[in-house]
Amino acid sequence: MTKKIFRAIFLSTMGILLGSVLLILGYLFHYFSDLQLEQLSIQTSLMAQAVEQEGFHYLEQVDSRGLRITWIAPDGEVLYDSESAVGQLGNHADREEVREAKKTGSGQSIRHSDTVTQRLLYSAQRLADGTVLRLSLSQQTIWVLLGQLTPWMGLLFILSSLGSLFIAKRISRKLLEPLEKLDLEKPFENDVYVELSPLLRRLELHQTQLAEKESLLQQKREEFDTIISKMKEGMVIVDKGGYLVSYNSAAGQLLELEKSSIGHLIPAFSRHIGLKEILEAGLADQKAERIFEVGDRQSKVLIRPIWAEAGQTGAVILFFDVTEQHYLDKIRREFTATVSHELRTPLHILFGYSEMLQSGLTSPDSVQIFSTKIYQESKRMIQLIEDILQLAQLDEGGRIHKEVVNITSLVEQVVTGLNEKVKQKGISLTLKADTVYYKGNPTLLQSIVYNLCDNAIKYNKENGLVSVELSDNQDTVVFRVVDTGLGIAEADKERIFERFYRADKSRSKQVGGTGLGLSIVKYALQVHGASIEVDSLLDQGTTMTVTFPV
């Protein structure tokens, strides 16, 4: 802007200056021309009086340097000429100044020469005898004069240019100084020209509107950030080039993003082939969704294109954590496969023994053996189905009825019910129990006590020891079962509560069991908010400690 103002002032100044010089020269030229013509007219009048008195004698004696004197007869014939022979000159009756002098007594005219380097001033005076005396004066044209003044005009141009440069530079600085110091945030606090008041009012209005829009935009941005930050699902927004525009905290943790990642390509999308493919699909205006393992989690990834009036501007990517669902699906598939296997084994045994009995080829002793086997496998299958049904009820997560239960009496009943198994293995079982009342579900509490005590007997050694303790502390109720059995390896401690998991499968086949007992214990403990601690060494025994909060 400074250059434009400077150029405008400089050119305007130079234009005005040169125009003024030419106008003045033109005026002076015409002024002096009129003055010369007037003097020539006076001189013609004086000479006319002298010619009337002395005739040719005066004309021959007069000094005519610089002047051309011509005496013309009434019919236009030249009687005398100071520069040319009379015989060489034609008739002058048609000359403008001669016609005018004959008509009015005096006449004037100006004519240019053929070379256009001079012009001639003519003045004519009619004498008393009808003749006309004419004087002419040659005058250089204004262009010749300008040519002669070229050195001075050049000097004037240089001085004028320097002056114009100085003036233009100074004025442009002065004009723009207030504008350069203009505070756009507070327009009316600026000390500027009055003529800028409308502009300042527009700026003030514009700033107000911008502030309102910026405030509204900031509010919307904060609302948007708040909303997406509360989402447990990860959300990422990218532009049409795949560069990160925005993300929430869930996506930041999942993809290891930082604030410095804004405006860059997302590293996880470059490293993960599946994410790269789904991003390319979204940026190609396609909807897509797939399940990937991102980090240590299973995520369902959805991508949707973002459109504006001008076309696609980017894409939004959502990450849904389906790790638990994926795990449950996996557990469900494994559970179904295991249940099928566990049920198929006793059914095959039942089918085989039944088929042999049906054939009638078995001896009476074999019938007794086969009947016992059929009874045992049927009992095992019934126990398995009952455990599965109980787990299914627990999985439903319905409302669990709770009441005040005499746990001491419940433990005594369970121990009494296990006396037959204790005698069969020659195990010494001791019970030490405080009187404890606890609000819980009687059936689930009975399952906890029964399964822990049953395992302690089942996986114990011949003639082993089992100790059952129930103690009432101020803040907790502790139920502990200690055995001298097979023990549990360190690697198996975390998995013994999984469905159908057996630490020693060969030993488990011998002692029986469905593999669901501790799974039921786990669910029952969760319902009551209780915890269990497993302390075990291989071939030395196991201690199961259950802590119920009061």
Tab-separated table of C-alpha atoms in Angstrom, residues 87-466:
chain	number	residue	atom	x	y	z
A	87	GLY	CA	8.781	41.603	-60.382
A	88	GLN	CA	9.148	38.268	-58.569
A	89	LEU	CA	6.191	38.855	-56.270
A	90	GLY	CA	2.679	38.081	-57.224
A	91	ASN	CA	-0.520	39.979	-56.517
A	92	HIS	CA	-1.185	40.457	-52.790
A	93	ALA	CA	-4.792	41.536	-53.007
A	94	ASP	CA	-6.042	38.225	-51.577
A	95	ARG	CA	-3.858	38.319	-48.469
A	96	GLU	CA	-5.889	38.341	-45.292
A	97	GLU	CA	-4.247	41.333	-43.674
A	98	VAL	CA	-4.403	43.316	-46.965
A	99	ARG	CA	-8.121	42.652	-47.426
A	100	GLU	CA	-8.797	43.604	-43.833
A	101	ALA	CA	-6.721	46.826	-44.131
A	102	LYS	CA	-8.570	47.870	-47.288
A	103	LYS	CA	-11.847	47.239	-45.566
A	104	THR	CA	-11.218	48.654	-42.076
A	105	GLY	CA	-8.030	50.663	-42.443
A	106	SER	CA	-5.775	48.147	-40.664
A	107	GLY	CA	-5.366	44.395	-40.593
A	108	GLN	CA	-3.396	41.625	-38.883
A	109	SER	CA	-2.706	37.967	-39.504
A	110	ILE	CA	-0.409	35.177	-38.416
A	111	ARG	CA	0.757	32.472	-40.811
A	112	HIS	CA	3.132	29.527	-40.376
A	113	SER	CA	5.929	28.940	-42.778
A	114	ASP	CA	6.110	25.746	-44.799
A	115	THR	CA	8.923	24.365	-42.598
A	116	VAL	CA	6.822	24.710	-39.478
A	117	THR	CA	9.876	26.102	-37.684
A	118	GLN	CA	8.766	29.717	-37.930
A	119	ARG	CA	5.622	31.680	-38.035
A	120	LEU	CA	5.089	35.156	-39.556
A	121	LEU	CA	3.282	38.075	-37.944
A	122	TYR	CA	1.672	40.479	-40.410
A	123	SER	CA	0.368	44.021	-39.818
A	124	ALA	CA	-1.069	46.186	-42.666
A	125	GLN	CA	-2.151	49.878	-42.750
A	126	ARG	CA	-4.175	51.540	-45.516
A	127	LEU	CA	-2.752	54.892	-46.679
A	128	ALA	CA	-4.722	57.926	-47.831
A	129	ASP	CA	-4.177	57.143	-51.527
A	130	GLY	CA	-5.623	53.584	-51.107
A	131	THR	CA	-2.293	51.838	-51.068
A	132	VAL	CA	-1.420	49.459	-48.230
A	133	LEU	CA	1.763	49.370	-46.226
A	134	ARG	CA	2.487	45.935	-44.706
A	135	LEU	CA	5.125	44.970	-42.151
A	136	SER	CA	5.964	41.337	-41.324
A	137	LEU	CA	8.002	39.843	-38.521
A	138	SER	CA	9.240	36.277	-38.337
A	139	GLN	CA	8.794	34.469	-35.023
A	140	GLN	CA	10.061	31.022	-34.000
A	141	THR	CA	7.371	28.437	-33.060
A	142	ILE	CA	6.848	27.249	-29.494
A	143	TRP	CA	8.345	23.820	-30.335
A	144	VAL	CA	11.560	25.479	-31.483
A	145	LEU	CA	11.599	27.485	-28.299
A	146	LEU	CA	11.045	24.331	-26.263
A	147	GLY	CA	13.873	22.658	-28.121
A	148	GLN	CA	16.131	25.537	-27.270
A	149	LEU	CA	15.067	25.300	-23.651
A	150	THR	CA	15.800	21.545	-23.447
A	151	PRO	CA	18.867	21.816	-21.146
A	152	TRP	CA	16.948	24.032	-18.769
A	153	MET	CA	13.892	21.808	-19.017
A	154	GLY	CA	16.066	18.763	-18.240
A	155	LEU	CA	17.489	20.480	-15.182
A	156	LEU	CA	13.992	21.462	-14.142
A	157	PHE	CA	12.809	17.871	-14.618
A	158	ILE	CA	15.635	16.477	-12.471
A	159	LEU	CA	15.024	18.979	-9.698
A	160	SER	CA	11.288	18.408	-9.934
A	161	SER	CA	11.751	14.635	-9.798
A	162	LEU	CA	13.926	14.854	-6.702
A	163	GLY	CA	11.466	17.203	-5.076
A	164	SER	CA	8.541	14.958	-6.004
A	165	LEU	CA	10.351	11.896	-4.661
A	166	PHE	CA	10.984	13.613	-1.363
A	167	ILE	CA	7.443	14.943	-1.099
A	168	ALA	CA	5.840	11.628	-2.139
A	169	LYS	CA	7.930	9.642	0.336
A	170	ARG	CA	7.241	12.019	3.182
A	171	ILE	CA	3.536	12.337	2.490
A	172	SER	CA	3.064	8.556	2.035
A	173	ARG	CA	4.774	7.942	5.375
A	174	LYS	CA	2.688	10.569	7.086
A	175	LEU	CA	-0.493	9.199	5.560
A	176	LEU	CA	0.197	5.604	6.502
A	177	GLU	CA	1.756	6.171	9.910
A	178	PRO	CA	-1.621	6.292	11.736
A	179	LEU	CA	-2.828	3.285	9.742
A	180	GLU	CA	0.274	1.247	10.560
A	181	LYS	CA	-0.240	1.953	14.263
A	182	LEU	CA	-3.939	1.133	14.050
A	183	ASP	CA	-5.142	-1.124	16.881
A	184	LEU	CA	-7.732	-3.331	15.190
A	185	GLU	CA	-8.846	-4.805	18.520
A	186	LYS	CA	-9.883	-1.344	19.806
A	187	PRO	CA	-10.672	0.725	16.702
A	188	PHE	CA	-12.066	3.832	18.461
A	189	GLU	CA	-9.039	4.189	20.709
A	190	ASN	CA	-6.879	5.067	17.675
A	191	ASP	CA	-5.865	8.657	16.908
A	192	VAL	CA	-6.511	8.767	13.157
A	193	TYR	CA	-8.113	10.971	10.539
A	194	VAL	CA	-11.754	11.923	10.881
A	195	GLU	CA	-12.318	10.529	7.395
A	196	LEU	CA	-11.529	7.052	8.737
A	197	SER	CA	-14.404	7.112	11.242
A	198	PRO	CA	-16.769	5.104	8.988
A	199	LEU	CA	-14.050	2.525	8.509
A	200	LEU	CA	-13.437	2.356	12.251
A	201	ARG	CA	-17.153	1.880	12.882
A	202	ARG	CA	-17.195	-0.977	10.403
A	203	LEU	CA	-14.114	-2.461	12.086
A	204	GLU	CA	-15.742	-2.132	15.504
A	205	LEU	CA	-18.870	-3.874	14.259
A	206	HIS	CA	-16.782	-6.517	12.545
A	207	GLN	CA	-14.713	-7.112	15.680
A	208	THR	CA	-17.878	-7.438	17.758
A	209	GLN	CA	-19.339	-9.955	15.349
A	210	LEU	CA	-16.048	-11.872	15.219
A	211	ALA	CA	-15.848	-11.932	19.019
A	212	GLU	CA	-19.403	-13.259	19.251
A	213	LYS	CA	-18.751	-15.911	16.611
A	214	GLU	CA	-15.432	-16.859	18.192
A	215	SER	CA	-17.097	-17.139	21.600
A	216	LEU	CA	-19.867	-19.283	20.137
A	217	LEU	CA	-17.326	-21.406	18.268
A	218	GLN	CA	-15.239	-21.824	21.415
A	219	GLN	CA	-18.358	-22.806	23.351
A	220	LYS	CA	-19.309	-25.362	20.710
A	221	ARG	CA	-15.745	-26.670	20.651
A	222	GLU	CA	-15.698	-27.037	24.433
A	223	GLU	CA	-19.076	-28.774	24.355
A	224	PHE	CA	-17.829	-31.092	21.620
A	225	ASP	CA	-14.581	-31.793	23.507
A	226	THR	CA	-16.549	-32.443	26.693
A	227	ILE	CA	-18.903	-34.822	24.933
A	228	ILE	CA	-16.201	-36.828	23.188
A	229	SER	CA	-13.995	-36.839	26.296
A	230	LYS	CA	-16.792	-38.541	28.243
A	231	MET	CA	-17.158	-41.218	25.594
A	232	LYS	CA	-15.671	-44.532	26.600
A	233	GLU	CA	-15.385	-45.289	22.893
A	234	GLY	CA	-12.357	-43.881	21.118
A	235	MET	CA	-13.026	-41.274	18.442
A	236	VAL	CA	-10.596	-39.875	15.883
A	237	ILE	CA	-11.280	-37.241	13.207
A	238	VAL	CA	-8.953	-36.933	10.213
A	239	ASP	CA	-8.978	-34.617	7.206
A	240	LYS	CA	-9.173	-35.749	3.581
A	241	GLY	CA	-5.407	-36.311	3.565
A	242	GLY	CA	-5.538	-38.637	6.576
A	243	TYR	CA	-3.959	-36.072	8.931
A	244	LEU	CA	-5.168	-35.985	12.532
A	245	VAL	CA	-7.662	-33.194	13.308
A	246	SER	CA	-9.091	-34.192	16.703
A	247	TYR	CA	-9.327	-37.127	19.107
A	248	ASN	CA	-10.673	-37.921	22.568
A	249	SER	CA	-8.837	-39.301	25.583
A	250	ALA	CA	-9.967	-42.892	24.968
A	251	ALA	CA	-8.509	-42.834	21.451
A	252	GLY	CA	-5.391	-41.084	22.744
A	253	GLN	CA	-4.702	-43.875	25.217
A	254	LEU	CA	-5.528	-46.607	22.726
A	255	LEU	CA	-3.437	-45.198	19.854
A	256	GLU	CA	-0.787	-43.493	22.049
A	257	LEU	CA	-1.573	-40.028	20.666
A	258	GLU	CA	-0.323	-36.684	21.994
A	259	LYS	CA	-1.214	-33.047	21.344
A	260	SER	CA	1.791	-32.813	19.040
A	261	SER	CA	0.181	-35.488	16.852
A	262	ILE	CA	-2.413	-32.969	15.605
A	263	GLY	CA	-1.788	-32.219	11.938
A	264	HIS	CA	0.292	-35.380	11.390
A	265	LEU	CA	-0.389	-38.878	10.158
A	266	ILE	CA	-1.426	-41.304	12.912
A	267	PRO	CA	1.489	-43.732	13.543
A	268	ALA	CA	-0.823	-46.637	14.491
A	269	PHE	CA	-2.553	-46.410	11.116
A	270	SER	CA	0.782	-46.669	9.351
A	271	ARG	CA	1.980	-49.679	11.365
A	272	HIS	CA	-1.295	-51.651	11.436
A	273	ILE	CA	-2.217	-53.020	7.997
A	274	GLY	CA	-5.873	-53.481	8.892
A	275	LEU	CA	-6.236	-49.922	10.221
A	276	LYS	CA	-4.432	-48.594	7.156
A	277	GLU	CA	-6.859	-50.385	4.852
A	278	ILE	CA	-9.958	-49.193	6.699
A	279	LEU	CA	-8.631	-45.606	6.705
A	280	GLU	CA	-8.046	-45.739	2.958
A	281	ALA	CA	-11.604	-47.014	2.485
A	282	GLY	CA	-13.041	-44.167	4.594
A	283	LEU	CA	-11.057	-41.517	2.712
A	284	ALA	CA	-12.351	-43.054	-0.535
A	285	ASP	CA	-15.912	-42.210	0.601
A	286	GLN	CA	-16.718	-45.745	1.775
A	287	LYS	CA	-18.248	-46.918	5.041
A	288	ALA	CA	-16.387	-49.768	6.707
A	289	GLU	CA	-16.226	-51.649	9.992
A	290	ARG	CA	-13.999	-54.467	11.195
A	291	ILE	CA	-12.663	-55.963	14.409
A	292	PHE	CA	-8.932	-55.609	15.073
A	293	GLU	CA	-6.574	-56.240	17.933
A	294	VAL	CA	-5.346	-52.738	18.764
A	295	GLY	CA	-2.731	-52.756	21.483
A	296	ASP	CA	-3.784	-55.461	23.940
A	297	ARG	CA	-7.516	-54.912	23.338
A	298	GLN	CA	-10.004	-56.166	20.788
A	299	SER	CA	-11.663	-53.174	19.113
A	300	LYS	CA	-14.514	-52.861	16.667
A	301	VAL	CA	-13.440	-50.076	14.301
A	302	LEU	CA	-16.012	-48.071	12.310
A	303	ILE	CA	-15.148	-45.360	9.795
A	304	ARG	CA	-17.594	-42.930	8.223
A	305	PRO	CA	-16.818	-40.213	5.615
A	306	ILE	CA	-17.447	-36.554	6.528
A	307	TRP	CA	-19.025	-34.441	3.800
A	308	ALA	CA	-19.428	-30.709	3.274
A	309	GLU	CA	-20.887	-28.711	0.379
A	310	ALA	CA	-17.585	-28.736	-1.489
A	311	GLY	CA	-17.144	-32.510	-1.133
A	312	GLN	CA	-15.556	-34.946	1.329
A	313	THR	CA	-13.575	-33.133	4.001
A	314	GLY	CA	-12.359	-36.108	6.010
A	315	ALA	CA	-13.555	-39.070	8.060
A	316	VAL	CA	-14.501	-39.991	11.631
A	317	ILE	CA	-13.229	-43.241	13.142
A	318	LEU	CA	-14.805	-44.881	16.196
A	319	PHE	CA	-13.186	-47.571	18.350
A	320	PHE	CA	-15.534	-49.788	20.401
A	321	ASP	CA	-13.855	-51.969	23.007
A	322	VAL	CA	-15.236	-55.468	22.449
A	323	THR	CA	-12.514	-57.263	24.394
A	324	GLU	CA	-14.912	-58.556	27.039
A	325	GLN	CA	-17.506	-59.532	24.467
A	326	HIS	CA	-14.811	-61.213	22.398
A	327	TYR	CA	-13.576	-63.009	25.509
A	328	LEU	CA	-17.097	-64.077	26.473
A	329	ASP	CA	-17.739	-65.350	22.966
A	330	LYS	CA	-14.521	-67.303	23.162
A	331	ILE	CA	-15.453	-68.672	26.601
A	332	ARG	CA	-18.939	-69.514	25.350
A	333	ARG	CA	-17.532	-71.437	22.409
A	334	GLU	CA	-15.077	-73.249	24.655
A	335	PHE	CA	-17.825	-73.892	27.212
A	336	THR	CA	-20.130	-75.344	24.563
A	337	ALA	CA	-17.357	-77.553	23.207
A	338	THR	CA	-16.366	-78.693	26.723
A	339	VAL	CA	-19.940	-79.392	27.826
A	340	SER	CA	-20.488	-81.419	24.657
A	341	HIS	CA	-17.342	-83.386	25.397
A	342	GLU	CA	-18.159	-83.889	29.085
A	343	LEU	CA	-21.681	-85.067	28.297
A	344	ARG	CA	-20.608	-87.258	25.396
A	345	THR	CA	-18.209	-89.328	27.554
A	346	PRO	CA	-20.774	-90.577	30.145
A	347	LEU	CA	-23.402	-90.979	27.434
A	348	HIS	CA	-21.100	-93.231	25.429
A	349	ILE	CA	-20.371	-95.248	28.571
A	350	LEU	CA	-24.085	-95.506	29.342
A	351	PHE	CA	-24.805	-96.492	25.766
A	352	GLY	CA	-22.058	-99.122	25.740
A	353	TYR	CA	-23.047	-100.807	29.009
A	354	SER	CA	-26.748	-100.625	28.164
A	355	GLU	CA	-26.116	-102.200	24.790
A	356	MET	CA	-24.204	-105.055	26.426
A	357	LEU	CA	-26.986	-105.583	28.970
A	358	GLN	CA	-29.581	-105.530	26.235
A	359	SER	CA	-27.752	-108.194	24.271
A	360	GLY	CA	-28.190	-110.689	27.177
A	361	LEU	CA	-24.666	-111.979	26.746
A	362	THR	CA	-23.391	-110.744	30.124
A	363	SER	CA	-22.967	-112.912	33.208
A	364	PRO	CA	-24.796	-112.136	36.481
A	365	ASP	CA	-21.562	-110.787	37.966
A	366	SER	CA	-21.052	-108.489	34.977
A	367	VAL	CA	-24.611	-107.238	35.256
A	368	GLN	CA	-23.864	-106.002	38.741
A	369	ILE	CA	-20.664	-104.292	37.589
A	370	PHE	CA	-22.366	-102.763	34.549
A	371	SER	CA	-25.250	-101.531	36.673
A	372	THR	CA	-22.839	-99.866	39.081
A	373	LYS	CA	-21.025	-98.154	36.203
A	374	ILE	CA	-24.310	-96.990	34.695
A	375	TYR	CA	-25.364	-95.614	38.075
A	376	GLN	CA	-22.057	-93.779	38.616
A	377	GLU	CA	-22.009	-92.239	35.117
A	378	SER	CA	-25.694	-91.243	35.392
A	379	LYS	CA	-24.974	-89.605	38.746
A	380	ARG	CA	-21.964	-87.823	37.267
A	381	MET	CA	-24.022	-86.596	34.319
A	382	ILE	CA	-26.820	-85.370	36.598
A	383	GLN	CA	-24.273	-83.500	38.751
A	384	LEU	CA	-22.769	-81.951	35.618
A	385	ILE	CA	-26.170	-80.787	34.382
A	386	GLU	CA	-27.059	-79.380	37.792
A	387	ASP	CA	-23.790	-77.439	37.909
A	388	ILE	CA	-24.334	-76.109	34.386
A	389	LEU	CA	-27.869	-75.001	35.267
A	390	GLN	CA	-26.624	-73.278	38.407
A	391	LEU	CA	-23.938	-71.439	36.422
A	392	ALA	CA	-26.523	-70.456	33.816
A	393	GLN	CA	-28.694	-68.953	36.556
A	394	LEU	CA	-25.719	-67.038	37.911
A	395	ASP	CA	-24.830	-65.798	34.402
A	396	GLU	CA	-28.312	-64.369	34.026
A	397	GLY	CA	-27.408	-61.874	36.725
A	398	GLY	CA	-30.940	-61.729	38.185
A	399	ARG	CA	-31.837	-60.490	41.633
A	400	ILE	CA	-30.312	-62.737	44.314
A	401	HIS	CA	-32.438	-63.283	47.406
A	402	LYS	CA	-30.548	-62.769	50.657
A	403	GLU	CA	-31.461	-63.577	54.243
A	404	VAL	CA	-29.733	-64.021	57.564
A	405	VAL	CA	-28.084	-67.455	57.516
A	406	ASN	CA	-26.580	-69.452	60.390
A	407	ILE	CA	-23.325	-70.261	58.643
A	408	THR	CA	-22.127	-72.401	61.576
A	409	SER	CA	-25.073	-74.731	61.190
A	410	LEU	CA	-24.656	-74.719	57.388
A	411	VAL	CA	-20.988	-75.752	57.656
A	412	GLU	CA	-21.818	-78.515	60.143
A	413	GLN	CA	-24.482	-79.899	57.811
A	414	VAL	CA	-22.087	-79.939	54.849
A	415	VAL	CA	-19.348	-81.654	56.845
A	416	THR	CA	-21.838	-84.250	58.104
A	417	GLY	CA	-22.980	-84.896	54.528
A	418	LEU	CA	-19.370	-85.559	53.470
A	419	ASN	CA	-18.704	-88.137	56.228
A	420	GLU	CA	-19.109	-91.037	53.829
A	421	LYS	CA	-16.398	-89.672	51.485
A	422	VAL	CA	-14.172	-88.950	54.467
A	423	LYS	CA	-14.448	-92.564	55.682
A	424	GLN	CA	-13.807	-93.987	52.209
A	425	LYS	CA	-10.426	-92.204	51.951
A	426	GLY	CA	-9.534	-92.606	55.601
A	427	ILE	CA	-9.214	-88.848	56.030
A	428	SER	CA	-9.137	-87.159	59.395
A	429	LEU	CA	-11.446	-84.107	59.292
A	430	THR	CA	-11.588	-81.493	62.078
A	431	LEU	CA	-14.071	-78.647	62.390
A	432	LYS	CA	-13.575	-75.503	64.423
A	433	ALA	CA	-16.380	-72.966	64.082
A	434	ASP	CA	-17.528	-69.856	65.900
A	435	THR	CA	-21.185	-69.033	65.962
A	436	VAL	CA	-21.687	-66.826	62.896
A	437	TYR	CA	-24.801	-65.285	61.384
A	438	TYR	CA	-24.435	-63.703	57.960
A	439	LYS	CA	-26.860	-62.098	55.493
A	440	GLY	CA	-26.556	-63.925	52.193
A	441	ASN	CA	-28.074	-66.451	49.831
A	442	PRO	CA	-28.308	-69.837	51.575
A	443	THR	CA	-27.940	-71.893	48.392
A	444	LEU	CA	-24.830	-70.025	47.187
A	445	LEU	CA	-23.257	-70.074	50.647
A	446	GLN	CA	-23.872	-73.836	50.791
A	447	SER	CA	-22.222	-74.179	47.330
A	448	ILE	CA	-19.119	-72.326	48.539
A	449	VAL	CA	-18.712	-74.494	51.647
A	450	TYR	CA	-19.573	-77.759	49.898
A	451	ASN	CA	-17.279	-77.299	46.870
A	452	LEU	CA	-14.256	-76.222	48.927
A	453	CYS	CA	-14.686	-79.052	51.441
A	454	ASP	CA	-15.468	-81.602	48.689
A	455	ASN	CA	-12.302	-80.624	46.769
A	456	ALA	CA	-10.206	-80.836	49.924
A	457	ILE	CA	-11.403	-84.442	50.359
A	458	LYS	CA	-11.451	-85.417	46.686
A	459	TYR	CA	-7.918	-84.211	45.883
A	460	ASN	CA	-6.397	-85.336	49.182
A	461	LYS	CA	-4.079	-88.236	49.789
A	462	GLU	CA	-5.100	-91.479	51.470
A	463	ASN	CA	-5.280	-90.997	55.244
A	464	GLY	CA	-4.762	-87.271	54.774
A	465	LEU	CA	-5.909	-84.386	56.947
A	466	VAL	CA	-8.613	-81.762	56.352
